[in-house]
mmCIF file of C-alpha atoms and ligand atoms in Angstrom:
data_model
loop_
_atom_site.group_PDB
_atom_site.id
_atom_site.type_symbol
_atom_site.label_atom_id
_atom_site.label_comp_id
_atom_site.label_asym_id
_atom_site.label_seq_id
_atom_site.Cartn_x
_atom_site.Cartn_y
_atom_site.Cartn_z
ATOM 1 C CA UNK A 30 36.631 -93.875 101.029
ATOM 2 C CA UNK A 31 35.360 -91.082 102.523
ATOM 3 C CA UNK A 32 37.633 -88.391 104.337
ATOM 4 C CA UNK A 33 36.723 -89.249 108.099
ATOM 5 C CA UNK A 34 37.779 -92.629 107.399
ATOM 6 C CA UNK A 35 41.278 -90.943 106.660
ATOM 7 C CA UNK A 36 40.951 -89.133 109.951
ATOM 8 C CA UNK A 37 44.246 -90.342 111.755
ATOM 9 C CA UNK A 38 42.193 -91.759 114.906
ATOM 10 C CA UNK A 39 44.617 -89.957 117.563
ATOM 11 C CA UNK A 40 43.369 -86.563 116.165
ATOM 12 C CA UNK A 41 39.863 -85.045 117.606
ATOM 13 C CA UNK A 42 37.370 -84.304 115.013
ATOM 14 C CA UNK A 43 37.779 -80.669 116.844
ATOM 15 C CA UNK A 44 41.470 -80.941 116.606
ATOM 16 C CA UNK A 45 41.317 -81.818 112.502
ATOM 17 C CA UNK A 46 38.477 -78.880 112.253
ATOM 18 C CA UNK A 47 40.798 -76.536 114.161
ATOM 19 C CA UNK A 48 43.877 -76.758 111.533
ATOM 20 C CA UNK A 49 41.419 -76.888 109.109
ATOM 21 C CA UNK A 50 39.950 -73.638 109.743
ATOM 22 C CA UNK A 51 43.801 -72.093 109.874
ATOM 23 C CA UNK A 52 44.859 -73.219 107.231
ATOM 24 C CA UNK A 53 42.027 -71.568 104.982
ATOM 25 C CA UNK A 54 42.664 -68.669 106.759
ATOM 26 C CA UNK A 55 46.546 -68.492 106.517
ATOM 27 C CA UNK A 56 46.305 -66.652 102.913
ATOM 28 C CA UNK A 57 43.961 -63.985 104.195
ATOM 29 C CA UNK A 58 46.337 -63.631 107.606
ATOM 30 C CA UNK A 59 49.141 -63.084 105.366
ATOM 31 C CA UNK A 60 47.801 -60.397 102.906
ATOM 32 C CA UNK A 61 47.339 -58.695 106.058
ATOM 33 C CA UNK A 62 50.749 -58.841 107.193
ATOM 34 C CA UNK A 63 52.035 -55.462 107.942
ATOM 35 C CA UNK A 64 48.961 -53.829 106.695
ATOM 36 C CA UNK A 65 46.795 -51.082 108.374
ATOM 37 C CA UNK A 66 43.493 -51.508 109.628
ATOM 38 C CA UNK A 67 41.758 -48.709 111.397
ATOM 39 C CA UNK A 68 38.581 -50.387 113.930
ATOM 40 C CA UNK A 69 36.210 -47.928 115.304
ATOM 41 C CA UNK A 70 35.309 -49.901 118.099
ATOM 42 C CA UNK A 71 31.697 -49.171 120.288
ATOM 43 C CA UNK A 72 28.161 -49.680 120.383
ATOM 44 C CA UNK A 73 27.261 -53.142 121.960
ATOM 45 C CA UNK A 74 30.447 -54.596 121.244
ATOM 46 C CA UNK A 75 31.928 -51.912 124.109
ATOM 47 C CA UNK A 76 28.822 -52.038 126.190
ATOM 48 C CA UNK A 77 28.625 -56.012 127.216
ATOM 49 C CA UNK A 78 31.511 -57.197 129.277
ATOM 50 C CA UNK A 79 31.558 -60.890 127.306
ATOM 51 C CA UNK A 80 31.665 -58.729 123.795
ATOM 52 C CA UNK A 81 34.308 -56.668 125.147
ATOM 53 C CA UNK A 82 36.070 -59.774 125.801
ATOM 54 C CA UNK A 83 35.817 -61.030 122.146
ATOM 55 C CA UNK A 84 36.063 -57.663 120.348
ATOM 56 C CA UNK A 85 39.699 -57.663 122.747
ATOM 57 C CA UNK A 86 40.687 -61.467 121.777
ATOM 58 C CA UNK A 87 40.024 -60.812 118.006
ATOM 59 C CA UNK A 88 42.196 -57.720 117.904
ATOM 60 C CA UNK A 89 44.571 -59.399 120.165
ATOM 61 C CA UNK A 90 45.263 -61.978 117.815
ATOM 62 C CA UNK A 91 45.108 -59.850 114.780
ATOM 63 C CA UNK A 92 48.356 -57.590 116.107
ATOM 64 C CA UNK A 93 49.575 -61.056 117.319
ATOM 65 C CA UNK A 94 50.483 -62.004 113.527
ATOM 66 C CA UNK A 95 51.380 -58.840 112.501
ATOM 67 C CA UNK A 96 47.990 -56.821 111.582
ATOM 68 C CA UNK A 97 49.204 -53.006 111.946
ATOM 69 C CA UNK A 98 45.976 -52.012 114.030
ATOM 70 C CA UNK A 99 44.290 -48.609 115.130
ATOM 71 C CA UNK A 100 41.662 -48.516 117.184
ATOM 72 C CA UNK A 101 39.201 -45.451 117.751
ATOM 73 C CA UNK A 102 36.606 -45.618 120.464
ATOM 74 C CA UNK A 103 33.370 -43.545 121.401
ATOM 75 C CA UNK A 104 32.566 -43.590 124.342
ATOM 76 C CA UNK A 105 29.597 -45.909 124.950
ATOM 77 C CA UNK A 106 27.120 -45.356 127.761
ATOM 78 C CA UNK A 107 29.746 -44.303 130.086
ATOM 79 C CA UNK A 108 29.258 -40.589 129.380
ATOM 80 C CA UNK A 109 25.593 -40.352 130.141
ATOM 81 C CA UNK A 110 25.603 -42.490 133.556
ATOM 82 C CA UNK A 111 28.730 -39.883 134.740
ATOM 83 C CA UNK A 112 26.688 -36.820 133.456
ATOM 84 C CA UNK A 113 23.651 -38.192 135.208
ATOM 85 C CA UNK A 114 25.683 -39.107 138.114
ATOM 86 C CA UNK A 115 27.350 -35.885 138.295
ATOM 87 C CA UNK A 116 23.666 -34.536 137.617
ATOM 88 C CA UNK A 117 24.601 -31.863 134.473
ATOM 89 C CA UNK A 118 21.471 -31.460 132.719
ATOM 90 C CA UNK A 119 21.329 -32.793 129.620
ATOM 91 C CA UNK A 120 20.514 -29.798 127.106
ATOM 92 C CA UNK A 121 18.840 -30.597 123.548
ATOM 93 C CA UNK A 122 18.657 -28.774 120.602
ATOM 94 C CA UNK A 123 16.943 -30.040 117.452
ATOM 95 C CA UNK A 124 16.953 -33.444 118.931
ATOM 96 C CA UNK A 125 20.768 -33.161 120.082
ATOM 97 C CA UNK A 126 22.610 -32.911 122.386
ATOM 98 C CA UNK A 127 24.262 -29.487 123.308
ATOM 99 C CA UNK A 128 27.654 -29.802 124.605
ATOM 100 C CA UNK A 129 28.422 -27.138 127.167
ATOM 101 C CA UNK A 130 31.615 -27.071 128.863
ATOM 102 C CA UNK A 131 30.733 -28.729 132.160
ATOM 103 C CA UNK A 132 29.695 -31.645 130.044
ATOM 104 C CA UNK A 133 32.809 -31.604 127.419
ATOM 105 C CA UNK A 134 34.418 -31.908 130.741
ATOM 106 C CA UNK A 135 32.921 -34.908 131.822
ATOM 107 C CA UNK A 136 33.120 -36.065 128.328
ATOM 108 C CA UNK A 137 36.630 -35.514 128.064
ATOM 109 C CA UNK A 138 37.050 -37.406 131.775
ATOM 110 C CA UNK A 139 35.014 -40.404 130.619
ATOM 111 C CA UNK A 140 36.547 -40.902 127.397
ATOM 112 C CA UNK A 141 40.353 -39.930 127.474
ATOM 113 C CA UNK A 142 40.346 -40.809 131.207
ATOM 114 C CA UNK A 143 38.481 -43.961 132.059
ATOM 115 C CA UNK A 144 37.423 -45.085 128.516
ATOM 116 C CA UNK A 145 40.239 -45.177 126.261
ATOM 117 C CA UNK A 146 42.368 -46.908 129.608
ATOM 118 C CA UNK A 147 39.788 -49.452 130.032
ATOM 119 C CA UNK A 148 40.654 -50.742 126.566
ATOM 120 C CA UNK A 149 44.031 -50.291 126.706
ATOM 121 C CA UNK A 150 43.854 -52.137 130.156
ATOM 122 C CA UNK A 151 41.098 -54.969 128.605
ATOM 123 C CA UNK A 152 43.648 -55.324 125.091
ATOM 124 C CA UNK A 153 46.406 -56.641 127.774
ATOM 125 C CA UNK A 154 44.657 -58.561 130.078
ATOM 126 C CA UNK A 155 43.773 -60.622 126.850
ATOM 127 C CA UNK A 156 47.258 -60.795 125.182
ATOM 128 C CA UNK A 157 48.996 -63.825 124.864
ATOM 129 C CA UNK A 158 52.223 -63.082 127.063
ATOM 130 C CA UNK A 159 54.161 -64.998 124.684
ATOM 131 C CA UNK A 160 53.765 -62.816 121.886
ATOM 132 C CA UNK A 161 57.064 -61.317 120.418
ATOM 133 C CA UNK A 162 58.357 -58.093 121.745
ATOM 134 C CA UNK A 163 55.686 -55.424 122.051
ATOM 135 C CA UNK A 164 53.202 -56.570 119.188
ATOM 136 C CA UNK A 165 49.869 -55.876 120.598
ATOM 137 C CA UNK A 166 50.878 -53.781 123.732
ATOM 138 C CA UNK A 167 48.355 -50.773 123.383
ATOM 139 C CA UNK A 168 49.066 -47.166 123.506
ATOM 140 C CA UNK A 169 46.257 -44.721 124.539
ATOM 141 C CA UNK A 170 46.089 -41.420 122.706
ATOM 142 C CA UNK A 171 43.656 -38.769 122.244
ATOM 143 C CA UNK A 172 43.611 -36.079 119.095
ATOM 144 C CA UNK A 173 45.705 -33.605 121.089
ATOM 145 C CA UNK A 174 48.662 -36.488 121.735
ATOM 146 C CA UNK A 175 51.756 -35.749 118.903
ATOM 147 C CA UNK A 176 49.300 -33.278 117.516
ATOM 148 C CA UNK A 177 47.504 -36.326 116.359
ATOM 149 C CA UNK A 178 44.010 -34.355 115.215
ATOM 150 C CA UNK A 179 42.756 -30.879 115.003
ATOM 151 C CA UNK A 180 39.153 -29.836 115.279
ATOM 152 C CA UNK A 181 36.761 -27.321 114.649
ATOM 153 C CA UNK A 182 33.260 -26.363 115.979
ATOM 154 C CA UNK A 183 30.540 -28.317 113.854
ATOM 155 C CA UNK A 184 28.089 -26.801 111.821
ATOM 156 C CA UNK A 185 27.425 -23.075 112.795
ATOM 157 C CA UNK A 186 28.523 -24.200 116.526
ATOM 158 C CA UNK A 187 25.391 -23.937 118.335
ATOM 159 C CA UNK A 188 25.742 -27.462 119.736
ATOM 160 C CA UNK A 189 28.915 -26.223 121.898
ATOM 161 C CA UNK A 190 32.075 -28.171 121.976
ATOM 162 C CA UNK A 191 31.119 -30.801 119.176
ATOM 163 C CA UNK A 192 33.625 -30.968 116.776
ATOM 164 C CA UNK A 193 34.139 -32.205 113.404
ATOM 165 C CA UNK A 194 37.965 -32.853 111.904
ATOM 166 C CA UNK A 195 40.038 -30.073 111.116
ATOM 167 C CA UNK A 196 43.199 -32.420 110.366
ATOM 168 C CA UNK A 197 44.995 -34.805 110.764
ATOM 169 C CA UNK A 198 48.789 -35.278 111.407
ATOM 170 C CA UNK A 199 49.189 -39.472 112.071
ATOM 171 C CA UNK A 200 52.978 -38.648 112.426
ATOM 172 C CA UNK A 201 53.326 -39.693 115.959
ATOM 173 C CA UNK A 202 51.288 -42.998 115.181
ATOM 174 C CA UNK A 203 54.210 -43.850 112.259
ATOM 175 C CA UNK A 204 56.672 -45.087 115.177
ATOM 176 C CA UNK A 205 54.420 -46.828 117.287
ATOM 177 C CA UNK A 206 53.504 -48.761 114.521
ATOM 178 C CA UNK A 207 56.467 -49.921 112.996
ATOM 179 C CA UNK A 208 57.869 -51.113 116.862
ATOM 180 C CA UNK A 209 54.323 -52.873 116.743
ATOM 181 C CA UNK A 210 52.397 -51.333 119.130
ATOM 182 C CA UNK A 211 48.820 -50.814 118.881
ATOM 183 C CA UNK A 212 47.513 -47.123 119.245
ATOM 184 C CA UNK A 213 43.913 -46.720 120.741
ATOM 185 C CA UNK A 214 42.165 -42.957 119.947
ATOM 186 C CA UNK A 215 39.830 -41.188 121.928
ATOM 187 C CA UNK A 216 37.836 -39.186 120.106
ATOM 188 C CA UNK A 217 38.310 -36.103 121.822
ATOM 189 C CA UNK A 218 40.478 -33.230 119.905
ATOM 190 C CA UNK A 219 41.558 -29.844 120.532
ATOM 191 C CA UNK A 220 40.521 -26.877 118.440
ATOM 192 C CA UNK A 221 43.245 -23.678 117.392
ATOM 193 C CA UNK A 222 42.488 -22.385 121.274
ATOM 194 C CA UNK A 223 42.981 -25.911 122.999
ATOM 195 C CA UNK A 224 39.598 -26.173 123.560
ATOM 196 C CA UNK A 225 38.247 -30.128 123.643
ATOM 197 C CA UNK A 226 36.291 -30.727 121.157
ATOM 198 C CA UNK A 227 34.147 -34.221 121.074
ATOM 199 C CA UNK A 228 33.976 -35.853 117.649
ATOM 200 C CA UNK A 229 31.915 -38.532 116.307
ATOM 201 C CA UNK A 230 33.803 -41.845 116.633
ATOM 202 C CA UNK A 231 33.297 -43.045 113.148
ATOM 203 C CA UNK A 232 34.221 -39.738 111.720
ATOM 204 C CA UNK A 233 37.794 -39.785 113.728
ATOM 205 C CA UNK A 234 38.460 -42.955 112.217
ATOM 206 C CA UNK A 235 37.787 -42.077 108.577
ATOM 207 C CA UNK A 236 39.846 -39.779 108.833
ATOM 208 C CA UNK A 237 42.810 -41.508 110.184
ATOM 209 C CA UNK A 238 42.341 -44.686 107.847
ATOM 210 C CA UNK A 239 42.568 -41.846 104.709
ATOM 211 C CA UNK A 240 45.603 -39.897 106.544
ATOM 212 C CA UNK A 241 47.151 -43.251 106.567
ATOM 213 C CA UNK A 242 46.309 -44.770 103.727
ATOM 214 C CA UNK A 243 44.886 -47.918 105.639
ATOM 215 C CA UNK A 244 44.042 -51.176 104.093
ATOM 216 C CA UNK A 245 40.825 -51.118 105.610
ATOM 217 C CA UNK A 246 38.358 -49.626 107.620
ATOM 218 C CA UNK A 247 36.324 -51.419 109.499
ATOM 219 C CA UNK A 248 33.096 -50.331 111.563
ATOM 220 C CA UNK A 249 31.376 -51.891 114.621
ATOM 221 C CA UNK A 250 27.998 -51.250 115.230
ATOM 222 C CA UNK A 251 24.457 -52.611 117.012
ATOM 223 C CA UNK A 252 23.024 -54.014 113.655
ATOM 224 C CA UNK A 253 24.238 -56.182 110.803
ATOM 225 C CA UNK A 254 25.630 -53.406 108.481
ATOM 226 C CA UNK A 255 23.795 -51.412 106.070
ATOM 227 C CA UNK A 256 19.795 -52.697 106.211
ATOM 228 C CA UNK A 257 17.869 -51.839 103.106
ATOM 229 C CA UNK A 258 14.803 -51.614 105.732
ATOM 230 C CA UNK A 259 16.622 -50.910 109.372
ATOM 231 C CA UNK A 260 13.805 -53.073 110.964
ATOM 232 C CA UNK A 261 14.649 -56.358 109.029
ATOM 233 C CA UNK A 262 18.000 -57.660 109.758
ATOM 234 C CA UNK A 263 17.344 -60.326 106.687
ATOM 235 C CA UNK A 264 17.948 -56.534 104.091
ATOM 236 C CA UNK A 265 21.311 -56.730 104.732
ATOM 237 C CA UNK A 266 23.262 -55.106 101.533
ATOM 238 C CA UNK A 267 26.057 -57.331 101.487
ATOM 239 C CA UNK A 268 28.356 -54.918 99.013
ATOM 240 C CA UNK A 269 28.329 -50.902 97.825
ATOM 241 C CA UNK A 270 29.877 -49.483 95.763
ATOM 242 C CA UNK A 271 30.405 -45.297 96.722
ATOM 243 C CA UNK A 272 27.819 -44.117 94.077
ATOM 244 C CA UNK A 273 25.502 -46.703 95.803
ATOM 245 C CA UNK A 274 26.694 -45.691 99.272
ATOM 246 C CA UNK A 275 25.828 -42.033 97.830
ATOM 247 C CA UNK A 276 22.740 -43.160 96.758
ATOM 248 C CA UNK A 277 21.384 -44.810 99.971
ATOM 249 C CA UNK A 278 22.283 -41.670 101.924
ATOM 250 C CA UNK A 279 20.061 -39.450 99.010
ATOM 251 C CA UNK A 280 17.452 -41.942 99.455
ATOM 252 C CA UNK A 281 17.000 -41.584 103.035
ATOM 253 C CA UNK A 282 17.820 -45.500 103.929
ATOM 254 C CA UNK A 283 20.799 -44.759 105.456
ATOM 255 C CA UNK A 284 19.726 -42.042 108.494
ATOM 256 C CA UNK A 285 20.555 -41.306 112.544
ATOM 257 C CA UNK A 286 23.997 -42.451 113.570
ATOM 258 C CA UNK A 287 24.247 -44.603 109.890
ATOM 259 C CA UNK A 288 24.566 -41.180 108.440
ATOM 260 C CA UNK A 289 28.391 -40.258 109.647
ATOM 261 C CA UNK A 290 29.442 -43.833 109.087
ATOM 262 C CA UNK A 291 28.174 -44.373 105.612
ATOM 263 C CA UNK A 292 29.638 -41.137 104.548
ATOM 264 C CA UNK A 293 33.084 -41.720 106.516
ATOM 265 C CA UNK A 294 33.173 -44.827 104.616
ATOM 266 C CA UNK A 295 32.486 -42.598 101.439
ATOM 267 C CA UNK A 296 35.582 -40.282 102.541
ATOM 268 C CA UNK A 297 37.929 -43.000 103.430
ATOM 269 C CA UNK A 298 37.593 -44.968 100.153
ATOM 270 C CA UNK A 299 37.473 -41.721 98.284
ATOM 271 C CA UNK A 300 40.896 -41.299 99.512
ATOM 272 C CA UNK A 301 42.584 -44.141 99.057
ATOM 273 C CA UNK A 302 40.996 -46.614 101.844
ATOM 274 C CA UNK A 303 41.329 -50.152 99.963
ATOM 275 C CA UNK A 304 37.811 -50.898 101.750
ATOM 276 C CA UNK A 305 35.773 -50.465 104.339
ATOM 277 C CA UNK A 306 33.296 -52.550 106.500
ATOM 278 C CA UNK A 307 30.356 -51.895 108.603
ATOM 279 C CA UNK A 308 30.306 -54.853 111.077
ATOM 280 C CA UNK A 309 27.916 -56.471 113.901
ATOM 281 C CA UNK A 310 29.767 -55.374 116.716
ATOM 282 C CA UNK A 311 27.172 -58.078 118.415
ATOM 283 C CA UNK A 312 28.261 -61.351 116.733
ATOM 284 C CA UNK A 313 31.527 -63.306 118.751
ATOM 285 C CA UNK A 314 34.441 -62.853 116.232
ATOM 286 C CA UNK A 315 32.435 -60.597 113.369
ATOM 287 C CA UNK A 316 35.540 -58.831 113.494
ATOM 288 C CA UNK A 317 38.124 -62.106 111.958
ATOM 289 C CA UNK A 318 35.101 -63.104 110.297
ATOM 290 C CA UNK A 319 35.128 -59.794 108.081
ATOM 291 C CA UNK A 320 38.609 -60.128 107.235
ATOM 292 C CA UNK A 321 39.793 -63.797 106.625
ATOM 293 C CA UNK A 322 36.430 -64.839 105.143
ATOM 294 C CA UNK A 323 35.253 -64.449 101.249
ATOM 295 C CA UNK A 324 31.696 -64.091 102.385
ATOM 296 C CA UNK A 325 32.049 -61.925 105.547
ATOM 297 C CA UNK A 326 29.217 -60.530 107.571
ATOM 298 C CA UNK A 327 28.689 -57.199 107.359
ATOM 299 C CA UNK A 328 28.307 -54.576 104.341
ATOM 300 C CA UNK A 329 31.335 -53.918 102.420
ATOM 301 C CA UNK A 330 32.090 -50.816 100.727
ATOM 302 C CA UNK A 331 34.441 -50.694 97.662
ATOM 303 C CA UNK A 332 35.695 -47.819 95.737
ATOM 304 C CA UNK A 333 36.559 -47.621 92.381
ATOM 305 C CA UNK A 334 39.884 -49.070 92.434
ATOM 306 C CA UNK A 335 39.345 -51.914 94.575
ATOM 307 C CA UNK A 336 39.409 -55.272 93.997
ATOM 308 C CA UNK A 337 37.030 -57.803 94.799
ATOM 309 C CA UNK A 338 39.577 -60.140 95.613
ATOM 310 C CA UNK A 339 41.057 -58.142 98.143
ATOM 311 C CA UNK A 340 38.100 -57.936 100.147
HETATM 312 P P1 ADP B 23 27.144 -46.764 117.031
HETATM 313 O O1 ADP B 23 26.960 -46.703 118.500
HETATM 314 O O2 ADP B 23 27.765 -48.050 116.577
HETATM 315 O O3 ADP B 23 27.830 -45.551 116.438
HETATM 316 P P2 ADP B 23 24.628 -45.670 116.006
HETATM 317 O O4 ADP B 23 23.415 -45.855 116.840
HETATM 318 O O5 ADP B 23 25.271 -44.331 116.014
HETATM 319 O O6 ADP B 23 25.662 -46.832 116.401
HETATM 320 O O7 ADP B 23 24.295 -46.028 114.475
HETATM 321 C C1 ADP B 23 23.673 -47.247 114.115
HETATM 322 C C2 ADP B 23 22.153 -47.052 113.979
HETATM 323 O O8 ADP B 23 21.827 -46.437 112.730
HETATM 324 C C3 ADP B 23 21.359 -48.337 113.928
HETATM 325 O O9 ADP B 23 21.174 -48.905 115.199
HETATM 326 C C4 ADP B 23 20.042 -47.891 113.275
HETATM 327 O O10 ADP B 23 19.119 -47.468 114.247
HETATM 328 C C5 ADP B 23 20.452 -46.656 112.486
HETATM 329 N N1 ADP B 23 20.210 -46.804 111.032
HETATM 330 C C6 ADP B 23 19.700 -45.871 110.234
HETATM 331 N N2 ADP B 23 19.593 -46.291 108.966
HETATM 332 C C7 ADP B 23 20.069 -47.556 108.933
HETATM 333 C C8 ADP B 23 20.210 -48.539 107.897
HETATM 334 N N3 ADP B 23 19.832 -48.309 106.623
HETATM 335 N N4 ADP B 23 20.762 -49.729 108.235
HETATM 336 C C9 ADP B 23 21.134 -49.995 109.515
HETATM 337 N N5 ADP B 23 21.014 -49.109 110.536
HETATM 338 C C10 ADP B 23 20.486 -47.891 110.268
HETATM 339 MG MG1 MG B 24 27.163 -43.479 116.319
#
């Protein structure tokens, strides 16, 4: 007898599949009950409105059964069509981009401003109203907020107000969490003077996952994870381990904006970080596919204490 024939005829096939599909994820939702997971959240996944919509129903749900979630945004192409439409000239210097004050104004604007609320705005339009008290209600902070993150001019400072982290005090995150809310960063942080500093998005959230000892952190991006050859989606490297991750970075296979995500992977895990995950920000759902499947579908990296199991 084969297992359709068992099917009880009132139930859809899609119905049968549906409860199927939960209940091989219900062990994975509840090892992440209560746990922290910092999501850097941007590249396509932020730029395309029905992405944004998936990227907001996947963390939705996550927070909806009891996910402790942080989210830490960049700020997507935003920035450059305000600079442009504001017409500040964009100033290069070895390739990047100096940032003077009139444009860590407009960056500050964009991101803290319109940016981070647009999220906060797109995470409730998205929530299931009849979730319990506040669980998944967002909460839009930037690094000066509770003293949240420090900064401090990057490199010798001659490309202006870029910043790299100085510290980080998650303090004033510690009580939204446990009430359930969900805190979304900007990554925009003050230096000693006050003075905004922007920060690299992946970087922020390295940080914050190894302040807080997070479960996981997980990455979206424009390609698949980690490509052996970044022109052939099919070199995905499915699992690193940090002397790999190390490696790849030596070897000049991870470069451009891989760079500050492989090595805040690197950091994170050094300190503590159970794992963390460089996702397809592209691909509906990558997100809950990451974290309540075996196989997953981005690159994994593990430190020394983790467990595979736990992945
Ligand atoms: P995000 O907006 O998500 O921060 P970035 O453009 O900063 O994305 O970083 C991702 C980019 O890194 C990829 O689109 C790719 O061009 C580049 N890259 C460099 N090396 C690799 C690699 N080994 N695997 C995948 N992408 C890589
Ligand atoms: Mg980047």
């Amino acid at each position: 007898m084969t297992s359709t024939s068992l099917r009880d005829p009132h139930v859809s096939q899609a119905d049968s599949l549906r409860v199927s599909v939960l209940s091989e994820a219900l062990p994975y939702i509840q090892r992440f009950v209560g746990r922290r997971v910092v999501v850097k959240y941007g590249g396509a996944a932020m730029a395309q409105e029905d992405l944004r919509e998936a990227v907001f129903r996947d963390l939705a749900l996550l927070a909806s059964v009891g996910v402790q979630l942080v989210i830490v945004h960049g700020g997507g192409p935003e920035i450059n069509q305000w600079l442009m439409r504001l017409q500040i000239e964009p100033n290069f210097r070895d390739g990047l981009r100096v940032t003077d004050a009139a444009t860590m104004d407009v960056v500050e604007m964009v991101l803290v401003g319109r940016v981070n609320k647009q999220i906060v705005n797109g995470l409730h339009r998205v929530r299931d109203r009849r979730t319990l008290g506040v669980r998944g209600l967002a909460v839009g902070l930037c690094g000066s907020d509770g003293g949240l993150i420090k900064a401090r001019s990057l490199g010798d400072g001659s490309h202006g107000l870029v910043g790299e982290v100085a510290s980080v005090d998650p303090g004033v995150l510690e009580p939204l969490l446990a009430a359930g809310y969900m805190p979304v960063i900007s990554s925009v942080a003050p230096d000693g003077e006050g003075r905004a500093h922007n920060i690299n998005a992946d970087t922020v959230a390295g940080e914050l996952a190894a302040a807080m000892q997070a479960e996981k952190l997980v990455l979206l991006t424009d390609t698949a994870g980690i490509l052996r050859d970044r022109h052939d989606p099919s070199s995905l490297i499915r699992q690193l381990s940090l002397n790999q991750a190390r490696q790849l970075i030596a070897e000049g296979i991870v470069d451009g904006g891989m760079t500050p995500k492989t090595e805040c992977c690197i950091r994170a895990l050094a300190q503590g970080v159970g794992a963390a995950h460089i996702i397809d920000g592209r691909v509906p759902h990558s997100l809950l596919l990451e974290l309540f499947t075996n196989a997953g579908t981005g690159t994994m990296v593990i430190g020394a204490t983790s467990q595979l199991q736990t992945a």
